Amino acid sequence: MTRSPFYVTTPIYYVNAEPHLGTAYTTVAADAIARYRRMTGNDVLFLTGLDEHGQKIAQAAEEHGMSPQEWVDAIAPKFTDAWAMLDVSNDDFIRTTEPRHKRGVQAFWQKLHDEGWLYQGHYEGWYCVPDETYWTAEQLEDGVCPQCGREVQFITEDNWFFKLSEFGDRLLAYYEANPHFVQPETRRNEVLSFVRGGLKDLSISRTTFSWGVPIPFAEGHVTYVWIDALLNYITALGYGSEDPADVARFERYWPADYHFVGKDIIRFHCVIWPAMLMAAGIEPPTTVFAHGFLLTKGEKMSKSKGNAQTPASLVKRFGVDAYRYYFLRDVAFGQDGSISMEGMVQRYNGDLANDWGNLCSRLFNMTEKYLDGVAPAAPGTAAETDEDATMRAIAGKLPETYEDHMSRLDYAAALESAWELIKYANRYIENAAPWTLAKEGDTERLAAVLYNALEAVRIAALFTAPVMPATSAEIWRRLGLGEIAEVTDIAVAAGWGGLPQGSRVTKGDALFPRIYDEE
Ligand code: MSP
């Protein structure tokens, strides 16, 4: 079977601070689609990494009395550790200080130079170091950065410029021909009106500091950090290398299926990046999906606001899978979402402890108690009740419904569709009352009921696996089944009757022990 490639990326994060809930949010969301696509048989490449150059990083290093390289080397493990803790399954991790990246950036410079898209000019204007963004005097709001509200500095430099202004029409034509390039729709409109307003050429080199990728033909110039950063998406695939393995990797995975980004960085990803690629004769990515911000008490969570939390404390309290579940279930992907401890406790106790965890433990217990922990044979349809048929039907439509939601990155709806089955299975057990059947000695119906409920659990575990991989793996183990992570055709795996007769079912500890909110 030929597997079709699927390439998904997160932004590469600035190493000026530790990862927080906001950066973890993008990464976990990208992980969930990467995991799901592996289960639909795609050849997935999931990339994340670090943005290590630029003035902001150089400043952070200086403040800590370190060289920039020492600083980024010291911070990088905080990201790799955080992602490992959150069960992030990235296939590659790029750091912009790596030789493979610098080589690619330099090759790109040469290409743009050769194609005549660059010129030398003079830049005078404002610069926001925390956002690494240029602003004109008119764009400033009350003299500060219109994006983050922090102070800007005036810079005057002789720089290299990219002829971005010549790409307006091509970009508009591209958006028109590729309506799914920018998602969601609100962001697309924002990008369209920005480009319709006219584009200015972009200064893409800096001379007043040296922490960046040197420009091959211009001594003393280093690459503007955003140009450097955007290129990670192709340098990680081997762009700029002549090694046949790199060339093949690039050919196979580019263009990316998804760049996941926060809504604050769409201009870079939806205007500058496609223009850069067009200039180099490379196809733009298929979709840039911009998610919203996580808000606490109505404000964007960020390090500069001092309200940023690290994932570790929440993971300690709720566990990794509950953490992942909460953010993807409670915040509509693409919109801003308020998060709170109360909300998290509520989701945890309601959806996870009561619905999902409870279903599993009751059922595994009963299987041990009434059937000695051995899965019975699948009942025939001859004696099927309406409830049996309904549950089978809910499970039967799940692959399609779930795919439909996930193909739009609607994680909340995808999870809800899995919950329809989980909730029904709980009700099913309640109504079928296996304990009464056992008491009455109706062993045939008892076996049929338990089999059906076990099957519902087996199938629900498949569709919760992209978001809660460890729990699903554990449930499959308790059902006596193989590694859920090895599933490469989820629709087939979800076929009713997949639980083999004789499978050893074990009860184990509570998957989501109830949390009593002492605060
Ligand atoms: N280094 C650049 C990206 C370069 S990509 C070629 C950068 N880094 S960042 O570390 O500042 O932010 C990375 C991402 O985290 C952005 O997409 C941003 O939107 C996201 N988030 C930061 N705070 C956030 C929230 N409070 N909520 C959700 N996501 C937010 O920008």
Coordinates of C-alpha atoms and ligand atoms in Angstrom, one line a residue:
M1 CA 0.0 0.0 0.0
T2 CA 1.4 3.4 -0.8
R3 CA 0.9 5.7 2.1
S4 CA 0.3 9.3 1.3
P5 CA 2.5 11.8 3.0
F6 CA 1.2 14.2 5.6
Y7 CA 3.4 17.0 6.8
V8 CA 2.4 19.1 9.8
T9 CA 4.4 21.8 11.6
T10 CA 4.2 24.0 14.7
P11 CA 5.8 27.4 14.9
I12 CA 9.4 27.2 16.1
Y13 CA 9.4 28.7 19.6
Y14 CA 11.6 31.5 20.8
V15 CA 14.1 30.2 23.4
N16 CA 13.9 33.3 25.5
A17 CA 11.9 31.5 28.1
E18 CA 10.4 28.1 29.1
P19 CA 7.5 26.7 27.2
H20 CA 4.1 27.7 28.7
L21 CA 0.5 26.6 28.2
G22 CA 0.2 28.7 25.1
T23 CA 3.1 27.2 23.2
A24 CA 2.1 23.8 24.5
Y25 CA -1.4 24.3 23.1
T26 CA -0.2 24.5 19.5
T27 CA 2.2 21.6 20.0
V28 CA -0.4 19.3 21.5
A29 CA -3.0 20.2 18.8
A30 CA -0.5 19.4 16.1
D31 CA 0.4 16.2 17.9
A32 CA -3.3 15.1 17.9
I33 CA -3.7 15.4 14.1
A34 CA -0.3 13.8 13.5
R35 CA -1.3 10.8 15.6
Y36 CA -4.7 10.6 14.0
R37 CA -3.1 10.7 10.5
R38 CA -0.8 7.9 11.4
M39 CA -3.9 5.9 12.3
T40 CA -5.4 6.7 8.9
G41 CA -2.4 5.2 7.3
N42 CA -0.6 8.4 6.3
D43 CA 3.2 8.7 6.2
V44 CA 3.4 11.5 8.8
L45 CA 6.1 14.0 9.3
F46 CA 5.5 16.1 12.3
L47 CA 8.0 18.9 12.8
T48 CA 8.5 21.2 15.7
G49 CA 11.6 23.1 16.9
L50 CA 13.2 26.3 18.1
D51 CA 13.8 29.8 16.8
E52 CA 17.2 30.5 18.2
H53 CA 18.5 33.6 16.5
G54 CA 17.7 37.3 16.6
Q55 CA 18.1 40.3 18.8
K56 CA 15.7 39.1 21.5
I57 CA 17.6 35.9 22.1
A58 CA 20.9 37.7 22.0
Q59 CA 19.6 40.1 24.6
A60 CA 18.3 37.3 26.8
A61 CA 21.7 35.6 26.7
E62 CA 23.4 38.8 27.6
E63 CA 21.1 39.4 30.5
H64 CA 22.1 35.9 31.8
G65 CA 25.8 36.5 31.2
M66 CA 26.0 33.8 28.6
S67 CA 27.0 33.6 24.9
P68 CA 23.9 33.2 22.7
Q69 CA 24.9 29.7 21.8
E70 CA 25.4 28.7 25.5
W71 CA 22.0 30.3 26.3
V72 CA 20.1 28.4 23.6
D73 CA 21.8 25.2 24.5
A74 CA 20.7 25.7 28.1
I75 CA 17.1 26.4 27.2
A76 CA 16.5 23.9 24.4
P77 CA 16.2 20.9 26.7
K78 CA 13.3 22.6 28.6
F79 CA 11.4 22.4 25.3
T80 CA 12.3 18.9 24.4
D81 CA 11.6 17.8 28.0
A82 CA 8.2 19.5 28.1
W83 CA 7.2 17.9 24.8
A84 CA 8.3 14.5 26.0
M85 CA 6.3 15.0 29.2
L86 CA 3.2 15.9 27.1
D87 CA 3.6 12.8 24.9
V88 CA 4.3 14.8 21.8
S89 CA 5.3 12.5 19.0
N90 CA 7.2 14.8 16.7
D91 CA 9.3 13.0 14.1
D92 CA 11.9 15.8 13.8
F93 CA 13.0 18.7 15.9
I94 CA 14.8 21.6 14.2
R95 CA 16.9 24.2 15.8
T96 CA 17.9 27.2 13.7
T97 CA 21.5 27.0 14.9
E98 CA 21.9 23.6 13.3
P99 CA 24.2 23.4 10.2
R100 CA 21.4 21.9 8.1
H101 CA 19.3 25.0 8.7
K102 CA 22.0 27.5 8.1
R103 CA 23.0 25.8 4.9
G104 CA 19.4 26.0 3.7
V105 CA 19.0 29.6 4.6
Q106 CA 22.1 30.5 2.7
A107 CA 21.1 28.5 -0.3
F108 CA 17.8 30.4 -0.2
W109 CA 19.5 33.8 -0.1
Q110 CA 21.6 32.8 -3.1
K111 CA 18.5 31.8 -5.0
L112 CA 16.6 35.0 -4.3
H113 CA 19.7 37.0 -5.2
D114 CA 20.2 35.1 -8.5
E115 CA 16.5 35.6 -9.4
G116 CA 16.7 39.3 -8.8
W117 CA 14.3 39.6 -5.9
L118 CA 16.8 41.5 -3.6
Y119 CA 18.3 44.9 -3.5
Q120 CA 20.3 47.0 -1.1
G121 CA 18.5 49.9 0.6
H122 CA 18.3 52.0 3.6
Y123 CA 15.9 51.3 6.5
E124 CA 14.6 53.8 9.0
G125 CA 11.8 52.9 11.2
W126 CA 10.6 51.3 14.4
Y127 CA 11.3 47.8 15.6
C128 CA 9.7 45.7 18.4
V129 CA 12.4 43.4 19.8
P130 CA 10.0 41.1 21.7
D131 CA 8.0 40.5 18.5
E132 CA 11.0 40.9 16.2
T133 CA 8.8 43.0 14.0
Y134 CA 9.3 46.2 12.0
W135 CA 6.7 49.0 12.3
T136 CA 6.2 52.3 10.6
A137 CA 5.5 55.4 12.6
E138 CA 1.8 55.3 11.4
Q139 CA 1.4 51.7 12.6
L140 CA 2.5 52.4 16.2
E141 CA -0.3 52.9 18.7
D142 CA 0.5 55.6 21.3
G143 CA 4.1 55.2 20.4
V144 CA 4.3 51.5 21.3
C145 CA 4.1 48.2 19.5
P146 CA 0.5 47.8 18.2
Q147 CA 0.8 44.1 18.7
C148 CA 2.1 43.6 22.2
G149 CA 2.0 47.1 23.6
R150 CA 5.7 47.2 24.5
E151 CA 8.3 49.7 23.7
V152 CA 9.8 49.9 20.3
Q153 CA 13.2 51.1 19.2
F154 CA 14.1 53.4 16.3
I155 CA 16.6 51.7 13.9
T156 CA 18.4 53.1 10.9
E157 CA 20.4 50.7 8.9
D158 CA 21.6 49.8 5.4
N159 CA 19.9 46.5 4.7
W160 CA 19.0 44.1 2.0
F161 CA 15.4 44.2 1.0
F162 CA 13.1 41.7 -0.5
K163 CA 10.7 43.0 -3.2
L164 CA 7.6 41.9 -1.4
S165 CA 5.6 44.8 -2.9
E166 CA 5.7 43.0 -6.3
F167 CA 3.8 40.0 -4.9
G168 CA 0.4 41.5 -4.0
D169 CA -1.4 40.4 -7.1
R170 CA 0.1 37.0 -7.2
L171 CA -0.8 36.5 -3.5
L172 CA -4.4 37.6 -4.1
A173 CA -4.7 35.3 -7.1
Y174 CA -3.3 32.5 -4.9
Y175 CA -5.8 33.1 -2.1
E176 CA -8.5 33.1 -4.6
A177 CA -7.5 29.9 -6.2
N178 CA -6.8 28.2 -2.9
P179 CA -9.6 29.1 -0.6
H180 CA -8.3 26.8 2.1
F181 CA -4.9 28.3 2.3
V182 CA -5.8 30.5 5.3
Q183 CA -8.1 29.1 7.9
P184 CA -10.4 29.8 9.7
E185 CA -12.3 32.2 7.4
T186 CA -12.0 35.2 9.7
R187 CA -8.2 35.0 9.4
R188 CA -8.5 34.7 5.7
N189 CA -10.4 37.9 5.5
E190 CA -7.9 39.6 7.7
V191 CA -5.1 38.5 5.3
L192 CA -7.0 39.5 2.2
S193 CA -7.6 43.0 3.5
F194 CA -4.0 43.4 4.6
V195 CA -2.7 42.4 1.1
R196 CA -5.3 44.5 -0.7
G197 CA -4.0 47.5 1.3
G198 CA -0.7 47.2 -0.5
L199 CA 2.6 45.6 0.4
K200 CA 5.9 47.3 1.1
D201 CA 9.3 45.8 0.5
L202 CA 10.7 44.1 3.5
S203 CA 14.1 44.6 5.1
I204 CA 15.5 41.1 5.5
S205 CA 19.0 41.7 6.9
R206 CA 20.4 43.2 10.0
T207 CA 23.9 44.7 10.7
T208 CA 23.8 46.0 14.2
F209 CA 24.3 42.6 15.8
S210 CA 25.7 39.3 14.6
W211 CA 23.5 36.6 16.1
G212 CA 21.9 35.2 12.9
V213 CA 22.7 33.4 9.7
P214 CA 25.3 35.3 7.7
I215 CA 24.3 36.4 4.3
P216 CA 26.6 34.7 1.8
F217 CA 27.2 37.7 -0.4
A218 CA 27.0 40.6 2.1
E219 CA 29.6 40.8 4.8
G220 CA 28.4 42.0 8.1
H221 CA 24.8 41.2 7.3
V222 CA 22.8 38.6 9.2
T223 CA 19.4 37.3 8.2
Y224 CA 16.3 39.0 9.7
V225 CA 15.1 36.4 12.3
W226 CA 11.7 36.0 10.8
I227 CA 13.1 35.1 7.4
D228 CA 15.5 32.7 9.1
A229 CA 12.6 31.2 11.2
L230 CA 10.1 30.7 8.3
L231 CA 12.7 28.8 6.3
N232 CA 12.8 26.0 9.0
Y233 CA 9.8 24.4 7.4
I234 CA 11.9 23.6 4.3
T235 CA 15.4 23.4 5.7
A236 CA 14.2 20.6 8.0
L237 CA 13.2 18.7 4.8
G238 CA 16.7 19.1 3.4
Y239 CA 16.2 22.2 1.3
G240 CA 19.6 23.5 0.2
S241 CA 21.3 20.1 0.3
E242 CA 22.3 18.1 -2.7
D243 CA 22.3 14.8 -0.9
P244 CA 19.8 12.6 -2.8
A245 CA 18.2 11.5 0.5
D246 CA 17.5 15.1 1.3
V247 CA 16.3 15.9 -2.1
A248 CA 13.9 12.9 -1.9
R249 CA 12.7 14.0 1.5
F250 CA 11.9 17.5 0.3
E251 CA 10.1 16.1 -2.8
R252 CA 8.1 13.7 -0.6
Y253 CA 6.8 16.0 2.1
W254 CA 6.6 19.5 0.6
P255 CA 4.2 21.3 0.4
A256 CA 3.2 21.0 4.0
D257 CA -0.3 20.0 4.7
Y258 CA -0.6 22.2 7.7
H259 CA 1.3 25.0 9.4
F260 CA -0.2 25.4 12.8
V261 CA 0.2 29.0 14.1
G262 CA -1.2 31.4 16.6
K263 CA -3.3 34.2 15.1
D264 CA -0.6 36.8 16.0
I265 CA 1.8 35.4 13.4
I266 CA -0.4 35.0 10.3
R267 CA 1.0 37.9 8.3
F268 CA 4.4 36.2 8.4
H269 CA 2.9 32.8 7.5
C270 CA 0.2 33.9 5.0
V271 CA 1.8 36.9 3.3
I272 CA 5.6 36.9 3.6
W273 CA 6.2 33.2 3.6
P274 CA 4.2 32.4 0.4
A275 CA 5.8 35.4 -1.3
M276 CA 9.3 34.1 -0.4
L277 CA 8.4 30.7 -1.7
M278 CA 7.0 32.1 -4.9
A279 CA 10.2 34.1 -5.4
A280 CA 12.2 30.9 -5.1
G281 CA 9.9 28.9 -7.4
I282 CA 8.6 26.7 -4.5
E283 CA 5.0 25.9 -4.0
P284 CA 3.3 27.5 -0.9
P285 CA 2.0 25.2 1.9
T286 CA -1.5 23.8 1.6
T287 CA -3.0 25.3 4.7
V288 CA -2.0 27.7 7.4
F289 CA -4.3 27.2 10.3
A290 CA -4.4 30.0 12.9
H291 CA -5.7 29.1 16.3
G292 CA -6.8 31.6 18.9
F293 CA -5.3 32.6 22.2
L294 CA -5.6 30.9 25.6
L295 CA -7.0 33.5 27.9
T296 CA -6.9 33.5 31.7
K297 CA -9.3 35.9 33.3
G298 CA -9.9 37.5 29.9
E299 CA -6.2 38.2 29.1
K300 CA -3.9 36.5 26.7
M301 CA -1.6 34.2 28.6
S302 CA 2.0 35.3 28.0
K303 CA 5.3 35.5 29.7
S304 CA 5.4 39.3 29.5
K305 CA 2.0 39.6 31.2
G306 CA 3.3 37.4 34.0
N307 CA 0.3 35.1 33.8
A308 CA 2.0 32.3 31.9
Q309 CA 1.9 28.8 33.5
T310 CA 4.1 25.9 32.7
P311 CA 2.3 22.6 31.8
A312 CA 4.1 20.7 34.5
S313 CA 2.0 21.7 37.5
L314 CA -1.3 20.9 35.6
V315 CA 0.1 17.6 34.4
K316 CA 1.1 16.7 38.0
R317 CA -2.4 17.3 39.1
F318 CA -4.5 15.9 36.2
G319 CA -2.1 13.6 34.3
V320 CA -0.9 14.1 30.7
D321 CA -4.0 12.7 28.9
A322 CA -6.4 14.8 30.9
Y323 CA -4.3 17.8 30.2
R324 CA -4.3 17.2 26.5
Y325 CA -8.1 16.5 26.6
Y326 CA -9.0 19.6 28.4
F327 CA -7.4 22.0 26.0
L328 CA -8.6 20.3 22.9
R329 CA -12.1 19.7 24.2
D330 CA -12.8 22.9 26.0
V331 CA -11.3 25.5 23.6
A332 CA -12.8 25.7 20.1
F333 CA -9.7 25.4 17.9
G334 CA -9.5 28.6 15.9
Q335 CA -11.1 30.8 18.5
D336 CA -9.8 32.4 21.7
G337 CA -10.7 30.3 24.7
S338 CA -10.8 31.0 28.4
I339 CA -9.2 28.4 30.5
S340 CA -9.6 27.9 34.2
M341 CA -8.8 25.5 37.0
E342 CA -12.5 25.1 37.7
G343 CA -13.2 24.3 34.1
M344 CA -10.5 21.7 34.1
V345 CA -11.7 20.0 37.2
Q346 CA -15.2 19.9 35.8
R347 CA -14.1 18.3 32.5
Y348 CA -11.9 15.9 34.4
N349 CA -14.6 14.7 36.8
G350 CA -17.4 14.8 34.3
D351 CA -16.1 13.5 31.0
L352 CA -13.1 11.6 32.2
A353 CA -13.7 10.2 35.7
N354 CA -17.5 9.7 35.4
D355 CA -18.1 8.9 31.7
W356 CA -14.9 7.3 30.4
G357 CA -13.0 6.0 33.3
N358 CA -16.1 4.7 35.0
L359 CA -17.4 2.9 32.0
C360 CA -14.1 1.1 31.7
S361 CA -13.7 0.1 35.3
R362 CA -17.3 -1.1 35.7
L363 CA -17.1 -3.1 32.6
F364 CA -13.7 -4.7 33.2
N365 CA -14.8 -5.5 36.7
M366 CA -18.0 -7.2 35.5
T367 CA -16.0 -9.1 32.9
E368 CA -13.7 -10.5 35.6
K369 CA -16.6 -11.2 38.0
Y370 CA -19.1 -12.8 35.6
L371 CA -16.9 -14.2 32.9
D372 CA -13.6 -14.9 34.6
G373 CA -12.0 -12.1 32.6
V374 CA -12.5 -13.9 29.3
A375 CA -14.1 -12.0 26.4
P376 CA -17.1 -13.9 25.2
A377 CA -18.0 -14.6 21.5
A378 CA -19.5 -11.9 19.5
P379 CA -23.3 -12.4 19.7
G380 CA -25.1 -13.0 16.5
T381 CA -27.6 -10.5 15.2
A382 CA -30.6 -12.8 15.4
A383 CA -31.4 -12.0 19.0
E384 CA -30.3 -8.4 18.8
T385 CA -32.3 -5.8 20.8
D386 CA -32.9 -2.2 19.7
E387 CA -30.3 -1.0 22.1
D388 CA -27.7 -3.4 20.7
A389 CA -28.5 -2.2 17.2
T390 CA -28.3 1.5 18.3
M391 CA -25.0 1.1 19.9
R392 CA -23.6 -0.8 16.9
A393 CA -25.0 2.0 14.7
I394 CA -23.3 4.8 16.7
A395 CA -20.0 3.0 16.6
G396 CA -20.5 2.3 12.9
K397 CA -20.8 5.9 11.9
L398 CA -18.0 7.1 14.1
P399 CA -15.1 6.6 11.7
E400 CA -16.8 8.9 9.1
T401 CA -18.1 11.5 11.6
Y402 CA -14.8 11.7 13.3
E403 CA -12.9 12.0 10.0
D404 CA -15.2 14.8 9.0
H405 CA -14.5 16.8 12.2
M406 CA -10.7 16.1 12.2
S407 CA -10.3 17.1 8.6
R408 CA -11.5 20.5 9.7
L409 CA -9.4 20.3 12.9
D410 CA -12.5 20.5 15.0
Y411 CA -11.1 18.6 17.9
A412 CA -14.0 19.4 20.2
A413 CA -16.5 18.0 17.8
A414 CA -14.4 15.0 17.1
L415 CA -14.1 14.2 20.8
E416 CA -17.8 14.8 21.2
S417 CA -18.6 12.2 18.6
A418 CA -16.5 9.7 20.5
W419 CA -18.4 10.7 23.6
E420 CA -21.6 9.9 22.0
L421 CA -20.5 6.3 22.0
I422 CA -19.1 6.4 25.5
K423 CA -22.3 7.9 26.9
Y424 CA -24.5 5.5 25.1
A425 CA -22.4 2.6 26.4
N426 CA -22.9 3.8 29.9
R427 CA -26.6 4.0 29.5
Y428 CA -26.6 0.7 27.7
I429 CA -25.1 -1.1 30.7
E430 CA -27.4 0.7 33.1
N431 CA -30.5 -0.5 31.1
A432 CA -29.2 -4.0 30.3
A433 CA -28.3 -4.5 34.0
P434 CA -25.7 -7.3 33.7
W435 CA -25.9 -7.8 37.5
T436 CA -29.6 -8.8 37.2
L437 CA -28.9 -11.0 34.2
A438 CA -26.2 -12.7 36.3
K439 CA -28.5 -13.2 39.2
E440 CA -31.2 -14.6 37.0
G441 CA -28.7 -16.9 35.3
D442 CA -29.3 -15.6 31.8
T443 CA -25.8 -16.3 30.8
E444 CA -26.4 -15.9 27.1
R445 CA -27.8 -12.4 27.3
L446 CA -25.1 -11.5 29.9
A447 CA -22.4 -12.5 27.6
A448 CA -24.0 -10.6 24.7
V449 CA -24.3 -7.4 26.7
L450 CA -20.8 -7.5 28.0
Y451 CA -19.4 -8.3 24.6
N452 CA -21.2 -5.3 23.1
A453 CA -20.1 -3.0 25.8
L454 CA -16.5 -4.2 25.6
E455 CA -16.7 -3.6 21.8
A456 CA -17.9 -0.1 22.4
V457 CA -15.0 0.6 24.7
R458 CA -12.5 -0.9 22.3
I459 CA -13.8 1.3 19.5
A460 CA -14.0 4.5 21.7
A461 CA -10.4 3.9 22.7
L462 CA -9.4 4.1 19.1
F463 CA -11.0 7.5 18.6
T464 CA -9.8 9.0 21.8
A465 CA -6.2 7.8 21.1
P466 CA -5.0 10.8 19.1
V467 CA -5.8 13.1 22.1
M468 CA -5.3 10.6 25.0
P469 CA -2.7 8.1 23.6
A470 CA -1.5 6.6 26.9
T471 CA -5.0 5.9 28.2
S472 CA -6.1 4.3 25.0
A473 CA -3.0 2.1 24.9
E474 CA -3.8 1.1 28.5
I475 CA -7.4 0.3 27.7
W476 CA -6.3 -1.9 24.8
R477 CA -3.9 -3.7 27.0
R478 CA -6.7 -4.3 29.6
L479 CA -8.8 -5.7 26.8
G480 CA -6.0 -8.1 26.0
L481 CA -5.4 -6.5 22.6
G482 CA -2.1 -5.5 20.9
E483 CA -0.5 -2.0 20.6
I484 CA -3.1 0.6 19.6
A485 CA -0.3 2.7 18.4
E486 CA 0.3 0.2 15.6
V487 CA -3.2 0.8 14.1
T488 CA -2.8 2.2 10.6
D489 CA -6.4 1.8 9.4
I490 CA -8.6 3.1 12.0
A491 CA -11.8 2.6 10.0
V492 CA -11.0 -1.1 9.6
A493 CA -9.8 -1.5 13.2
A494 CA -13.1 0.1 14.3
G495 CA -15.2 -2.6 12.5
W496 CA -17.8 -4.1 14.9
G497 CA -16.8 -7.5 16.2
G498 CA -13.0 -6.8 16.3
L499 CA -12.6 -8.1 19.9
P500 CA -11.6 -11.7 19.6
Q501 CA -13.3 -14.3 21.7
G502 CA -11.1 -15.5 24.5
S503 CA -9.2 -12.2 24.9
R504 CA -8.0 -11.7 28.5
V505 CA -9.7 -8.7 30.1
T506 CA -8.1 -7.3 33.3
K507 CA -9.6 -4.6 35.5
G508 CA -6.6 -2.6 36.7
D509 CA -6.7 0.7 38.7
A510 CA -9.0 3.7 38.0
L511 CA -7.9 5.4 34.8
F512 CA -9.1 8.9 36.0
P513 CA -9.5 8.9 39.8
R514 CA -11.9 11.6 40.8
I515 CA -10.4 14.9 41.9
Y516 CA -11.8 16.6 44.9
D517 CA -11.2 20.3 44.5
E518 CA -9.8 21.3 47.8
E519 CA -9.1 24.9 46.6
Ligands
MSP1 N1 9.4 32.3 16.9 C1 8.2 32.7 16.4 C2 7.5 31.8 15.4 C3 8.4 31.5 14.3 S1 7.6 30.3 13.2 C4 8.4 30.3 11.8 C5 7.2 32.9 17.6 N2 7.5 32.2 18.7 S2 6.7 32.3 20.1 O1 7.4 31.4 21.0 O2 6.6 33.6 20.5 O3 5.2 31.9 19.9 C6 4.9 30.7 19.2 C7 3.4 30.4 19.2 O4 2.9 30.3 20.4 C8 2.7 31.5 18.4 O5 1.9 30.8 17.4 C9 1.8 32.1 19.4 O6 0.5 32.4 18.9 C10 1.6 30.9 20.4 N3 1.2 31.4 21.7 C11 1.8 32.2 22.6 N4 1.0 32.5 23.6 C12 -0.2 32.0 23.3 C13 -1.4 31.9 24.1 N5 -1.6 32.5 25.2 N6 -2.4 31.1 23.5 C14 -2.2 30.4 22.4 N7 -1.1 30.4 21.7 C15 -0.2 31.4 22.0 O7 6.2 33.6 17.5

